């Protein structure tokens, strides 16, 4: 898998773009390690090792290989509400011109945490986390000013019913 790294305008944030992602074949032990970490990303390697039948060192090496290959990331998942960002929205964008270029431009916005190229009535979807409605409006105005963006439509989140990162290791 090839990763491109984009620097945002102020250079303080690095964005990773996955290109040509292909299915990685994982053995059963790798899948078990991933499942252990999905349950608790801070679980000690020794505990994981006991669960999967490996030594702590072997688990450490396997986890590092999974990280290096881009199969997984270990991150702190935060609650935007608890951090003072009560407004979230998914923004559908219709574009003109080179779709990849527009997607890369959007990926550089600090307020956008998720950008995907889609099929359907929108060319791109971008998820934003905002301080308030005025901040959302400011972001929408910035997005509409991006070269290649023809139209935006915001879908404001009213209540989150499910968010999971444990979709398995099929």
Tab-separated table of N, CA and C in Angstrom:
chain	number	residue	atom	x	y	z
A	1	UNK	N	0.845	-1.160	0.000
A	1	UNK	CA	0.000	0.000	0.000
A	1	UNK	C	0.896	1.231	0.000
A	2	UNK	N	0.589	2.157	-0.878
A	2	UNK	CA	1.352	3.392	-0.948
A	2	UNK	C	0.659	4.461	-0.138
A	3	UNK	N	1.414	5.184	0.654
A	3	UNK	CA	0.874	6.300	1.423
A	3	UNK	C	1.515	7.575	0.922
A	4	UNK	N	0.695	8.603	0.751
A	4	UNK	CA	1.204	9.936	0.461
A	4	UNK	C	0.943	10.765	1.686
A	5	UNK	N	1.887	11.603	2.033
A	5	UNK	CA	1.733	12.469	3.196
A	5	UNK	C	1.584	13.899	2.703
A	6	UNK	N	0.513	14.541	3.138
A	6	UNK	CA	0.261	15.929	2.774
A	6	UNK	C	0.479	16.790	4.001
A	7	UNK	N	1.140	17.897	3.825
A	7	UNK	CA	1.311	18.858	4.912
A	7	UNK	C	0.208	19.895	4.782
A	8	UNK	N	-0.431	20.242	5.888
A	8	UNK	CA	-1.429	21.297	5.854
A	8	UNK	C	-0.725	22.631	5.702
A	9	UNK	N	-1.501	23.646	5.455
A	9	UNK	CA	-0.947	24.971	5.192
A	9	UNK	C	0.019	25.456	6.254
A	10	UNK	N	-0.309	25.196	7.523
A	10	UNK	CA	0.570	25.702	8.577
A	10	UNK	C	1.676	24.717	8.942
A	11	UNK	N	1.693	23.558	8.292
A	11	UNK	CA	2.761	22.593	8.507
A	11	UNK	C	2.699	21.861	9.835
A	12	UNK	N	1.651	22.098	10.638
A	12	UNK	CA	1.595	21.479	11.956
A	12	UNK	C	0.862	20.152	11.950
A	13	UNK	N	0.240	19.811	10.835
A	13	UNK	CA	-0.549	18.591	10.802
A	13	UNK	C	-0.204	17.804	9.553
A	14	UNK	N	0.007	16.520	9.722
A	14	UNK	CA	0.351	15.657	8.616
A	14	UNK	C	-0.827	14.745	8.340
A	15	UNK	N	-1.188	14.617	7.079
A	15	UNK	CA	-2.328	13.811	6.688
A	15	UNK	C	-1.817	12.652	5.850
A	16	UNK	N	-2.255	11.458	6.155
A	16	UNK	CA	-1.856	10.290	5.390
A	16	UNK	C	-2.963	9.924	4.425
A	17	UNK	N	-2.599	9.768	3.159
A	17	UNK	CA	-3.537	9.384	2.123
A	17	UNK	C	-3.160	7.989	1.654
A	18	UNK	N	-4.100	7.056	1.749
A	18	UNK	CA	-3.838	5.691	1.300
A	18	UNK	C	-4.158	5.581	-0.174
A	19	UNK	N	-3.202	5.093	-0.942
A	19	UNK	CA	-3.399	4.922	-2.369
A	19	UNK	C	-3.224	3.463	-2.726
A	20	UNK	N	-4.045	2.999	-3.624
A	20	UNK	CA	-3.901	1.637	-4.114
A	20	UNK	C	-4.008	0.608	-3.015
A	21	UNK	N	-4.854	0.891	-2.030
A	21	UNK	CA	-5.015	-0.043	-0.923
A	21	UNK	C	-5.448	-1.389	-1.468
A	22	UNK	N	-4.768	-2.417	-1.061
A	22	UNK	CA	-5.132	-3.754	-1.489
A	22	UNK	C	-5.352	-4.609	-0.248
A	23	UNK	N	-6.070	-5.657	-0.437
A	23	UNK	CA	-6.372	-6.553	0.670
A	23	UNK	C	-5.093	-7.258	1.116
A	24	UNK	N	-4.809	-7.173	2.391
A	24	UNK	CA	-3.632	-7.829	2.958
A	24	UNK	C	-4.089	-9.156	3.555
A	25	UNK	N	-3.388	-10.219	3.222
A	25	UNK	CA	-3.736	-11.515	3.785
A	25	UNK	C	-3.158	-11.617	5.189
A	26	UNK	N	-4.030	-11.849	6.144
A	26	UNK	CA	-3.616	-11.966	7.542
A	26	UNK	C	-3.826	-13.390	8.009
A	27	UNK	N	-2.862	-13.924	8.760
A	27	UNK	CA	-3.071	-15.243	9.334
A	27	UNK	C	-3.982	-15.111	10.559
A	28	UNK	N	-4.406	-16.240	11.085
A	28	UNK	CA	-5.346	-16.233	12.206
A	28	UNK	C	-4.773	-15.534	13.438
A	29	UNK	N	-3.478	-15.679	13.670
A	29	UNK	CA	-2.860	-15.042	14.838
A	29	UNK	C	-2.884	-13.524	14.682
A	30	UNK	N	-2.562	-13.020	13.498
A	30	UNK	CA	-2.608	-11.572	13.266
A	30	UNK	C	-4.021	-11.054	13.491
A	31	UNK	N	-5.019	-11.779	13.012
A	31	UNK	CA	-6.418	-11.377	13.212
A	31	UNK	C	-6.772	-11.354	14.696
A	32	UNK	N	-6.284	-12.338	15.436
A	32	UNK	CA	-6.554	-12.378	16.875
A	32	UNK	C	-5.893	-11.201	17.594
A	33	UNK	N	-4.682	-10.857	17.180
A	33	UNK	CA	-3.987	-9.701	17.780
A	33	UNK	C	-4.776	-8.427	17.507
A	34	UNK	N	-5.229	-8.262	16.283
A	34	UNK	CA	-6.019	-7.077	15.932
A	34	UNK	C	-7.296	-7.028	16.764
A	35	UNK	N	-7.970	-8.148	16.898
A	35	UNK	CA	-9.204	-8.181	17.690
A	35	UNK	C	-8.937	-7.823	19.151
A	36	UNK	N	-7.822	-8.293	19.688
A	36	UNK	CA	-7.452	-7.948	21.065
A	36	UNK	C	-7.258	-6.438	21.207
A	37	UNK	N	-6.580	-5.839	20.230
A	37	UNK	CA	-6.316	-4.404	20.289
A	37	UNK	C	-7.572	-3.572	19.995
A	38	UNK	N	-8.499	-4.124	19.213
A	38	UNK	CA	-9.764	-3.426	18.985
A	38	UNK	C	-10.585	-3.362	20.271
A	39	UNK	N	-10.471	-4.385	21.081
A	39	UNK	CA	-11.167	-4.386	22.371
A	39	UNK	C	-10.533	-3.385	23.332
A	40	UNK	N	-9.209	-3.317	23.323
A	40	UNK	CA	-8.487	-2.411	24.217
A	40	UNK	C	-7.125	-2.108	23.601
A	41	UNK	N	-6.988	-0.927	23.026
A	41	UNK	CA	-5.750	-0.536	22.355
A	41	UNK	C	-4.561	-0.416	23.282
A	42	UNK	N	-4.805	-0.423	24.607
A	42	UNK	CA	-3.717	-0.319	25.587
A	42	UNK	C	-3.408	-1.666	26.244
A	43	UNK	N	-4.017	-2.717	25.755
A	43	UNK	CA	-3.782	-4.042	26.336
A	43	UNK	C	-2.305	-4.394	26.227
A	44	UNK	N	-1.709	-4.841	27.320
A	44	UNK	CA	-0.274	-5.195	27.297
A	44	UNK	C	0.007	-6.349	26.334
A	45	UNK	N	1.172	-6.268	25.694
A	45	UNK	CA	1.570	-7.320	24.757
A	45	UNK	C	1.658	-8.679	25.440
A	46	UNK	N	2.049	-8.705	26.694
A	46	UNK	CA	2.124	-9.985	27.423
A	46	UNK	C	0.731	-10.605	27.542
A	47	UNK	N	-0.278	-9.794	27.808
A	47	UNK	CA	-1.657	-10.289	27.915
A	47	UNK	C	-2.145	-10.793	26.562
A	48	UNK	N	-1.836	-10.034	25.513
A	48	UNK	CA	-2.221	-10.465	24.163
A	48	UNK	C	-1.516	-11.769	23.821
A	49	UNK	N	-0.239	-11.850	24.172
A	49	UNK	CA	0.533	-13.063	23.903
A	49	UNK	C	-0.090	-14.294	24.532
A	50	UNK	N	-0.542	-14.175	25.781
A	50	UNK	CA	-1.196	-15.315	26.443
A	50	UNK	C	-2.465	-15.713	25.712
A	51	UNK	N	-3.206	-14.716	25.214
A	51	UNK	CA	-4.473	-14.996	24.533
A	51	UNK	C	-4.274	-15.650	23.163
A	52	UNK	N	-3.158	-15.336	22.490
A	52	UNK	CA	-2.950	-15.846	21.129
A	52	UNK	C	-1.862	-16.909	21.033
A	53	UNK	N	-1.205	-17.203	22.160
A	53	UNK	CA	-0.190	-18.260	22.160
A	53	UNK	C	1.178	-17.822	21.668
A	54	UNK	N	1.540	-16.559	21.881
A	54	UNK	CA	2.857	-16.058	21.492
A	54	UNK	C	3.530	-15.391	22.677
A	55	UNK	N	4.826	-15.189	22.552
A	55	UNK	CA	5.551	-14.443	23.580
A	55	UNK	C	5.254	-12.957	23.430
A	56	UNK	N	5.557	-12.212	24.467
A	56	UNK	CA	5.385	-10.760	24.426
A	56	UNK	C	6.205	-10.152	23.279
A	57	UNK	N	7.438	-10.619	23.113
A	57	UNK	CA	8.314	-10.095	22.056
A	57	UNK	C	7.742	-10.386	20.665
A	58	UNK	N	7.199	-11.575	20.494
A	58	UNK	CA	6.615	-11.938	19.191
A	58	UNK	C	5.396	-11.072	18.883
A	59	UNK	N	4.586	-10.795	19.894
A	59	UNK	CA	3.426	-9.924	19.699
A	59	UNK	C	3.899	-8.520	19.334
A	60	UNK	N	4.892	-8.027	20.050
A	60	UNK	CA	5.430	-6.690	19.766
A	60	UNK	C	5.892	-6.598	18.304
A	61	UNK	N	6.613	-7.616	17.837
A	61	UNK	CA	7.102	-7.621	16.452
A	61	UNK	C	5.949	-7.668	15.459
A	62	UNK	N	4.952	-8.496	15.745
A	62	UNK	CA	3.798	-8.609	14.848
A	62	UNK	C	3.002	-7.315	14.793
A	63	UNK	N	2.809	-6.687	15.942
A	63	UNK	CA	2.078	-5.414	15.980
A	63	UNK	C	2.842	-4.375	15.171
A	64	UNK	N	4.150	-4.324	15.327
A	64	UNK	CA	4.941	-3.348	14.579
A	64	UNK	C	4.823	-3.581	13.084
A	65	UNK	N	4.839	-4.848	12.668
A	65	UNK	CA	4.687	-5.147	11.238
A	65	UNK	C	3.314	-4.718	10.727
A	66	UNK	N	2.271	-4.926	11.526
A	66	UNK	CA	0.918	-4.506	11.133
A	66	UNK	C	0.828	-2.983	11.023
A	67	UNK	N	1.480	-2.299	11.942
A	67	UNK	CA	1.509	-0.834	11.894
A	67	UNK	C	2.285	-0.351	10.667
A	68	UNK	N	3.463	-0.924	10.444
A	68	UNK	CA	4.311	-0.524	9.322
A	68	UNK	C	3.632	-0.774	7.976
A	69	UNK	N	2.840	-1.849	7.898
A	69	UNK	CA	2.154	-2.197	6.653
A	69	UNK	C	0.895	-1.363	6.434
A	70	UNK	N	0.517	-0.566	7.438
A	70	UNK	CA	-0.688	0.246	7.301
A	70	UNK	C	-1.975	-0.524	7.504
A	71	UNK	N	-1.864	-1.746	8.039
A	71	UNK	CA	-3.045	-2.567	8.286
A	71	UNK	C	-3.891	-1.963	9.395
A	72	UNK	N	-3.245	-1.354	10.369
A	72	UNK	CA	-3.960	-0.770	11.498
A	72	UNK	C	-3.192	0.422	12.040
A	73	UNK	N	-3.891	1.177	12.879
A	73	UNK	CA	-3.305	2.272	13.635
A	73	UNK	C	-3.780	2.115	15.064
A	74	UNK	N	-2.981	2.532	15.995
A	74	UNK	CA	-3.412	2.558	17.389
A	74	UNK	C	-3.505	4.024	17.773
A	75	UNK	N	-4.722	4.474	18.031
A	75	UNK	CA	-4.964	5.890	18.307
A	75	UNK	C	-5.941	6.039	19.471
A	76	UNK	N	-5.955	7.225	20.045
A	76	UNK	CA	-6.943	7.561	21.058
A	76	UNK	C	-8.177	8.092	20.338
A	77	UNK	N	-9.308	7.459	20.532
A	77	UNK	CA	-10.559	7.927	19.944
A	77	UNK	C	-11.218	8.842	20.963
A	78	UNK	N	-11.465	10.067	20.551
A	78	UNK	CA	-12.008	11.060	21.475
A	78	UNK	C	-13.490	11.301	21.216
A	79	UNK	N	-14.139	11.867	22.201
A	79	UNK	CA	-15.538	12.270	22.083
A	79	UNK	C	-15.543	13.771	21.812
A	80	UNK	N	-15.907	14.196	20.597
A	80	UNK	CA	-15.879	15.625	20.271
A	80	UNK	C	-16.701	16.485	21.240
A	81	UNK	N	-17.824	15.955	21.728
A	81	UNK	CA	-18.644	16.716	22.678
A	81	UNK	C	-17.860	17.051	23.936
A	82	UNK	N	-17.095	16.087	24.448
A	82	UNK	CA	-16.315	16.296	25.663
A	82	UNK	C	-15.166	17.275	25.451
A	83	UNK	N	-14.764	17.453	24.186
A	83	UNK	CA	-13.652	18.346	23.865
A	83	UNK	C	-14.123	19.727	23.405
A	84	UNK	N	-15.422	19.984	23.515
A	84	UNK	CA	-15.944	21.302	23.154
A	84	UNK	C	-16.297	21.466	21.688
A	85	UNK	N	-16.584	20.371	21.008
A	85	UNK	CA	-16.992	20.409	19.606
A	85	UNK	C	-18.365	19.746	19.465
A	86	UNK	N	-19.436	20.472	19.822
A	86	UNK	CA	-20.766	19.866	19.834
A	86	UNK	C	-21.417	19.712	18.461
A	87	UNK	N	-20.868	20.327	17.436
A	87	UNK	CA	-21.483	20.252	16.119
A	87	UNK	C	-20.636	19.403	15.191
A	88	UNK	N	-21.232	18.341	14.657
A	88	UNK	CA	-20.574	17.507	13.665
A	88	UNK	C	-21.472	17.429	12.448
A	89	UNK	N	-20.862	17.279	11.286
A	89	UNK	CA	-21.646	17.167	10.058
A	89	UNK	C	-20.867	16.391	9.010
A	90	UNK	N	-21.609	15.731	8.148
A	90	UNK	CA	-21.052	15.133	6.940
A	90	UNK	C	-21.427	16.079	5.814
A	91	UNK	N	-20.468	16.438	5.003
A	91	UNK	CA	-20.709	17.375	3.915
A	91	UNK	C	-20.509	16.648	2.589
A	92	UNK	N	-21.554	16.651	1.783
A	92	UNK	CA	-21.471	16.107	0.438
A	92	UNK	C	-21.019	17.206	-0.502
A	93	UNK	N	-20.066	16.891	-1.376
A	93	UNK	CA	-19.541	17.891	-2.310
A	93	UNK	C	-19.643	17.388	-3.733
A	94	UNK	N	-20.116	18.273	-4.609
A	94	UNK	CA	-20.092	18.016	-6.045
A	94	UNK	C	-18.938	18.837	-6.600
A	95	UNK	N	-18.174	18.211	-7.475
A	95	UNK	CA	-16.938	18.857	-7.938
A	95	UNK	C	-16.856	18.888	-9.454
A	96	UNK	N	-15.886	19.626	-9.921
A	96	UNK	CA	-15.580	19.725	-11.338
A	96	UNK	C	-14.065	19.652	-11.457
A	97	UNK	N	-13.580	19.020	-12.496
A	97	UNK	CA	-12.129	18.925	-12.670
A	97	UNK	C	-11.589	17.659	-12.035
A	98	UNK	N	-10.323	17.717	-11.687
A	98	UNK	CA	-9.642	16.548	-11.154
A	98	UNK	C	-10.084	16.258	-9.716
A	99	UNK	N	-10.772	15.156	-9.547
A	99	UNK	CA	-11.335	14.771	-8.252
A	99	UNK	C	-10.262	14.539	-7.192
A	100	UNK	N	-9.172	13.925	-7.571
A	100	UNK	CA	-8.083	13.653	-6.628
A	100	UNK	C	-7.485	14.950	-6.086
A	101	UNK	N	-7.331	15.938	-6.945
A	101	UNK	CA	-6.768	17.225	-6.529
A	101	UNK	C	-7.688	17.910	-5.523
A	102	UNK	N	-8.986	17.896	-5.803
A	102	UNK	CA	-9.940	18.515	-4.877
A	102	UNK	C	-9.926	17.764	-3.549
A	103	UNK	N	-9.913	16.432	-3.598
A	103	UNK	CA	-9.875	15.631	-2.368
A	103	UNK	C	-8.625	15.952	-1.551
A	104	UNK	N	-7.487	16.097	-2.214
A	104	UNK	CA	-6.244	16.444	-1.514
A	104	UNK	C	-6.341	17.820	-0.858
A	105	UNK	N	-6.966	18.761	-1.540
A	105	UNK	CA	-7.140	20.096	-0.952
A	105	UNK	C	-7.988	20.013	0.314
A	106	UNK	N	-9.070	19.260	0.249
A	106	UNK	CA	-9.941	19.126	1.418
A	106	UNK	C	-9.213	18.432	2.565
A	107	UNK	N	-8.391	17.459	2.248
A	107	UNK	CA	-7.658	16.718	3.280
A	107	UNK	C	-6.737	17.639	4.076
A	108	UNK	N	-6.383	18.765	3.519
A	108	UNK	CA	-5.523	19.718	4.211
A	108	UNK	C	-6.241	20.603	5.213
A	109	UNK	N	-7.562	20.589	5.217
A	109	UNK	CA	-8.317	21.403	6.169
A	109	UNK	C	-8.252	20.776	7.558
A	110	UNK	N	-7.848	21.541	8.528
A	110	UNK	CA	-7.734	21.038	9.899
A	110	UNK	C	-9.079	20.539	10.444
A	111	UNK	N	-10.160	21.194	10.071
A	111	UNK	CA	-11.476	20.846	10.624
A	111	UNK	C	-12.057	19.561	10.035
A	112	UNK	N	-11.498	19.114	8.930
A	112	UNK	CA	-12.012	17.903	8.271
A	112	UNK	C	-11.237	16.701	8.776
A	113	UNK	N	-11.971	15.709	9.289
A	113	UNK	CA	-11.278	14.522	9.800
A	113	UNK	C	-11.452	13.300	8.904
A	114	UNK	N	-12.196	13.448	7.824
A	114	UNK	CA	-12.526	12.293	7.002
A	114	UNK	C	-12.879	12.790	5.607
A	115	UNK	N	-12.201	12.308	4.584
A	115	UNK	CA	-12.523	12.653	3.197
A	115	UNK	C	-12.524	11.364	2.389
A	116	UNK	N	-13.612	11.142	1.651
A	116	UNK	CA	-13.684	9.967	0.783
A	116	UNK	C	-14.219	10.366	-0.586
A	117	UNK	N	-13.701	9.708	-1.602
A	117	UNK	CA	-14.223	9.845	-2.955
A	117	UNK	C	-15.339	8.817	-3.076
A	118	UNK	N	-16.481	9.251	-3.579
A	118	UNK	CA	-17.653	8.379	-3.586
A	118	UNK	C	-18.259	8.255	-4.978
A	119	UNK	N	-19.138	7.275	-5.095
A	119	UNK	CA	-19.988	7.131	-6.274
A	119	UNK	C	-21.387	7.557	-5.838
A	120	UNK	N	-22.155	8.083	-6.738
A	120	UNK	CA	-23.498	8.498	-6.384
A	120	UNK	C	-23.693	9.974	-6.654
A	121	UNK	N	-24.592	10.594	-5.918
A	121	UNK	CA	-24.923	11.995	-6.199
A	121	UNK	C	-23.852	12.973	-5.727
A	122	UNK	N	-22.949	12.540	-4.873
A	122	UNK	CA	-21.828	13.384	-4.439
A	122	UNK	C	-20.528	12.763	-4.913
A	123	UNK	N	-19.577	13.634	-5.248
A	123	UNK	CA	-18.252	13.165	-5.648
A	123	UNK	C	-17.376	12.883	-4.441
A	124	UNK	N	-17.569	13.683	-3.387
A	124	UNK	CA	-16.775	13.562	-2.164
A	124	UNK	C	-17.685	13.684	-0.953
A	125	UNK	N	-17.271	13.050	0.133
A	125	UNK	CA	-17.882	13.261	1.437
A	125	UNK	C	-16.770	13.681	2.387
A	126	UNK	N	-17.076	14.675	3.206
A	126	UNK	CA	-16.104	15.166	4.188
A	126	UNK	C	-16.813	15.312	5.529
A	127	UNK	N	-16.207	14.748	6.573
A	127	UNK	CA	-16.766	14.882	7.914
A	127	UNK	C	-16.040	16.010	8.637
A	128	UNK	N	-16.827	16.865	9.294
A	128	UNK	CA	-16.252	17.985	10.027
A	128	UNK	C	-16.715	17.959	11.472
A	129	UNK	N	-15.862	18.476	12.342
A	129	UNK	CA	-16.156	18.629	13.761
A	129	UNK	C	-16.002	20.113	14.060
A	130	UNK	N	-17.059	20.716	14.631
A	130	UNK	CA	-17.099	22.179	14.772
A	130	UNK	C	-17.420	22.606	16.198
A	131	UNK	N	-16.988	23.827	16.519
A	131	UNK	CA	-17.276	24.415	17.833
A	131	UNK	C	-18.749	24.774	17.981
A	132	UNK	N	-19.374	25.221	16.871
A	132	UNK	CA	-20.764	25.661	16.905
A	132	UNK	C	-21.249	25.834	15.465
A	133	UNK	N	-22.497	26.303	15.305
A	133	UNK	CA	-23.047	26.481	13.964
A	133	UNK	C	-22.304	27.552	13.171
A	134	UNK	N	-21.863	28.605	13.837
A	134	UNK	CA	-21.107	29.653	13.146
A	134	UNK	C	-19.810	29.081	12.579
A	135	UNK	N	-19.174	28.203	13.322
A	135	UNK	CA	-17.948	27.555	12.853
A	135	UNK	C	-18.253	26.662	11.647
A	136	UNK	N	-19.370	25.933	11.694
A	136	UNK	CA	-19.778	25.110	10.553
A	136	UNK	C	-19.989	25.986	9.324
A	137	UNK	N	-20.660	27.106	9.485
A	137	UNK	CA	-20.887	28.021	8.366
A	137	UNK	C	-19.559	28.527	7.796
A	138	UNK	N	-18.628	28.846	8.664
A	138	UNK	CA	-17.298	29.296	8.229
A	138	UNK	C	-16.599	28.224	7.394
A	139	UNK	N	-16.695	26.979	7.852
A	139	UNK	CA	-16.075	25.862	7.118
A	139	UNK	C	-16.747	25.690	5.762
A	140	UNK	N	-18.079	25.758	5.733
A	140	UNK	CA	-18.799	25.624	4.467
A	140	UNK	C	-18.372	26.711	3.481
A	141	UNK	N	-18.203	27.929	3.959
A	141	UNK	CA	-17.761	29.024	3.093
A	141	UNK	C	-16.358	28.763	2.555
A	142	UNK	N	-15.481	28.231	3.403
A	142	UNK	CA	-14.121	27.899	2.953
A	142	UNK	C	-14.154	26.785	1.905
A	143	UNK	N	-15.000	25.793	2.133
A	143	UNK	CA	-15.099	24.680	1.182
A	143	UNK	C	-15.625	25.152	-0.161
A	144	UNK	N	-16.605	26.027	-0.129
A	144	UNK	CA	-17.196	26.531	-1.376
A	144	UNK	C	-16.209	27.375	-2.166
A	145	UNK	N	-15.191	27.892	-1.507
A	145	UNK	CA	-14.179	28.701	-2.174
A	145	UNK	C	-13.058	27.860	-2.794
A	146	UNK	N	-13.039	26.554	-2.495
A	146	UNK	CA	-11.993	25.679	-3.031
A	146	UNK	C	-12.212	25.496	-4.535
A	147	UNK	N	-11.148	25.691	-5.294
A	147	UNK	CA	-11.230	25.499	-6.741
A	147	UNK	C	-11.667	24.073	-7.051
A	148	UNK	N	-12.690	23.945	-7.877
A	148	UNK	CA	-13.201	22.630	-8.247
A	148	UNK	C	-14.449	22.223	-7.474
A	149	UNK	N	-14.781	22.923	-6.400
A	149	UNK	CA	-16.000	22.617	-5.649
A	149	UNK	C	-17.155	23.393	-6.272
A	150	UNK	N	-18.171	22.661	-6.737
A	150	UNK	CA	-19.329	23.290	-7.363
A	150	UNK	C	-20.462	23.525	-6.371
A	151	UNK	N	-20.676	22.555	-5.479
A	151	UNK	CA	-21.792	22.661	-4.534
A	151	UNK	C	-21.496	21.829	-3.299
A	152	UNK	N	-22.090	22.249	-2.188
A	152	UNK	CA	-21.975	21.493	-0.941
A	152	UNK	C	-23.363	21.282	-0.360
A	153	UNK	N	-23.502	20.213	0.388
A	153	UNK	CA	-24.725	19.964	1.144
A	153	UNK	C	-24.312	19.383	2.492
A	154	UNK	N	-24.739	20.037	3.564
A	154	UNK	CA	-24.342	19.616	4.908
A	154	UNK	C	-25.431	18.761	5.532
A	155	UNK	N	-25.006	17.661	6.132
A	155	UNK	CA	-25.887	16.771	6.878
A	155	UNK	C	-25.444	16.859	8.338
A	156	UNK	N	-26.162	17.648	9.114
A	156	UNK	CA	-25.791	17.906	10.503
A	156	UNK	C	-26.191	16.701	11.356
A	157	UNK	N	-25.260	16.249	12.190
A	157	UNK	CA	-25.531	15.139	13.092
A	157	UNK	C	-26.353	15.658	14.269
A	158	UNK	N	-27.499	15.043	14.508
A	158	UNK	CA	-28.329	15.427	15.646
A	158	UNK	C	-28.063	14.541	16.857
A	159	UNK	N	-27.841	13.245	16.602
A	159	UNK	CA	-27.572	12.316	17.692
A	159	UNK	C	-26.832	11.117	17.126
A	160	UNK	N	-25.750	10.776	17.752
A	160	UNK	CA	-24.956	9.625	17.334
A	160	UNK	C	-25.541	8.370	17.961
A	161	UNK	N	-25.922	7.404	17.148
A	161	UNK	CA	-26.502	6.166	17.656
A	161	UNK	C	-25.496	5.020	17.690
A	162	UNK	N	-24.530	5.044	16.792
A	162	UNK	CA	-23.542	3.975	16.785
A	162	UNK	C	-22.268	4.476	16.124
A	163	UNK	N	-21.154	4.165	16.754
A	163	UNK	CA	-19.840	4.420	16.174
A	163	UNK	C	-18.945	3.305	16.664
A	164	UNK	N	-18.397	2.566	15.728
A	164	UNK	CA	-17.557	1.435	16.097
A	164	UNK	C	-16.345	1.367	15.192
A	165	UNK	N	-15.311	0.785	15.717
A	165	UNK	CA	-14.101	0.566	14.934
A	165	UNK	C	-13.725	-0.914	14.987
A	166	UNK	N	-14.674	-1.737	15.301
A	166	UNK	CA	-14.385	-3.181	15.460
A	166	UNK	C	-15.135	-3.990	14.421
A	167	UNK	N	-14.968	-3.647	13.155
A	167	UNK	CA	-15.700	-4.337	12.104
A	167	UNK	C	-15.116	-5.691	11.771
A	168	UNK	N	-14.169	-6.097	12.524
A	168	UNK	CA	-13.673	-7.460	12.395
A	168	UNK	C	-12.440	-7.589	11.528
A	169	UNK	N	-12.064	-8.828	11.338
A	169	UNK	CA	-10.840	-9.131	10.609
A	169	UNK	C	-11.105	-10.212	9.564
A	170	UNK	N	-12.242	-10.146	8.931
A	170	UNK	CA	-12.688	-11.144	7.949
A	170	UNK	C	-11.632	-11.678	7.113
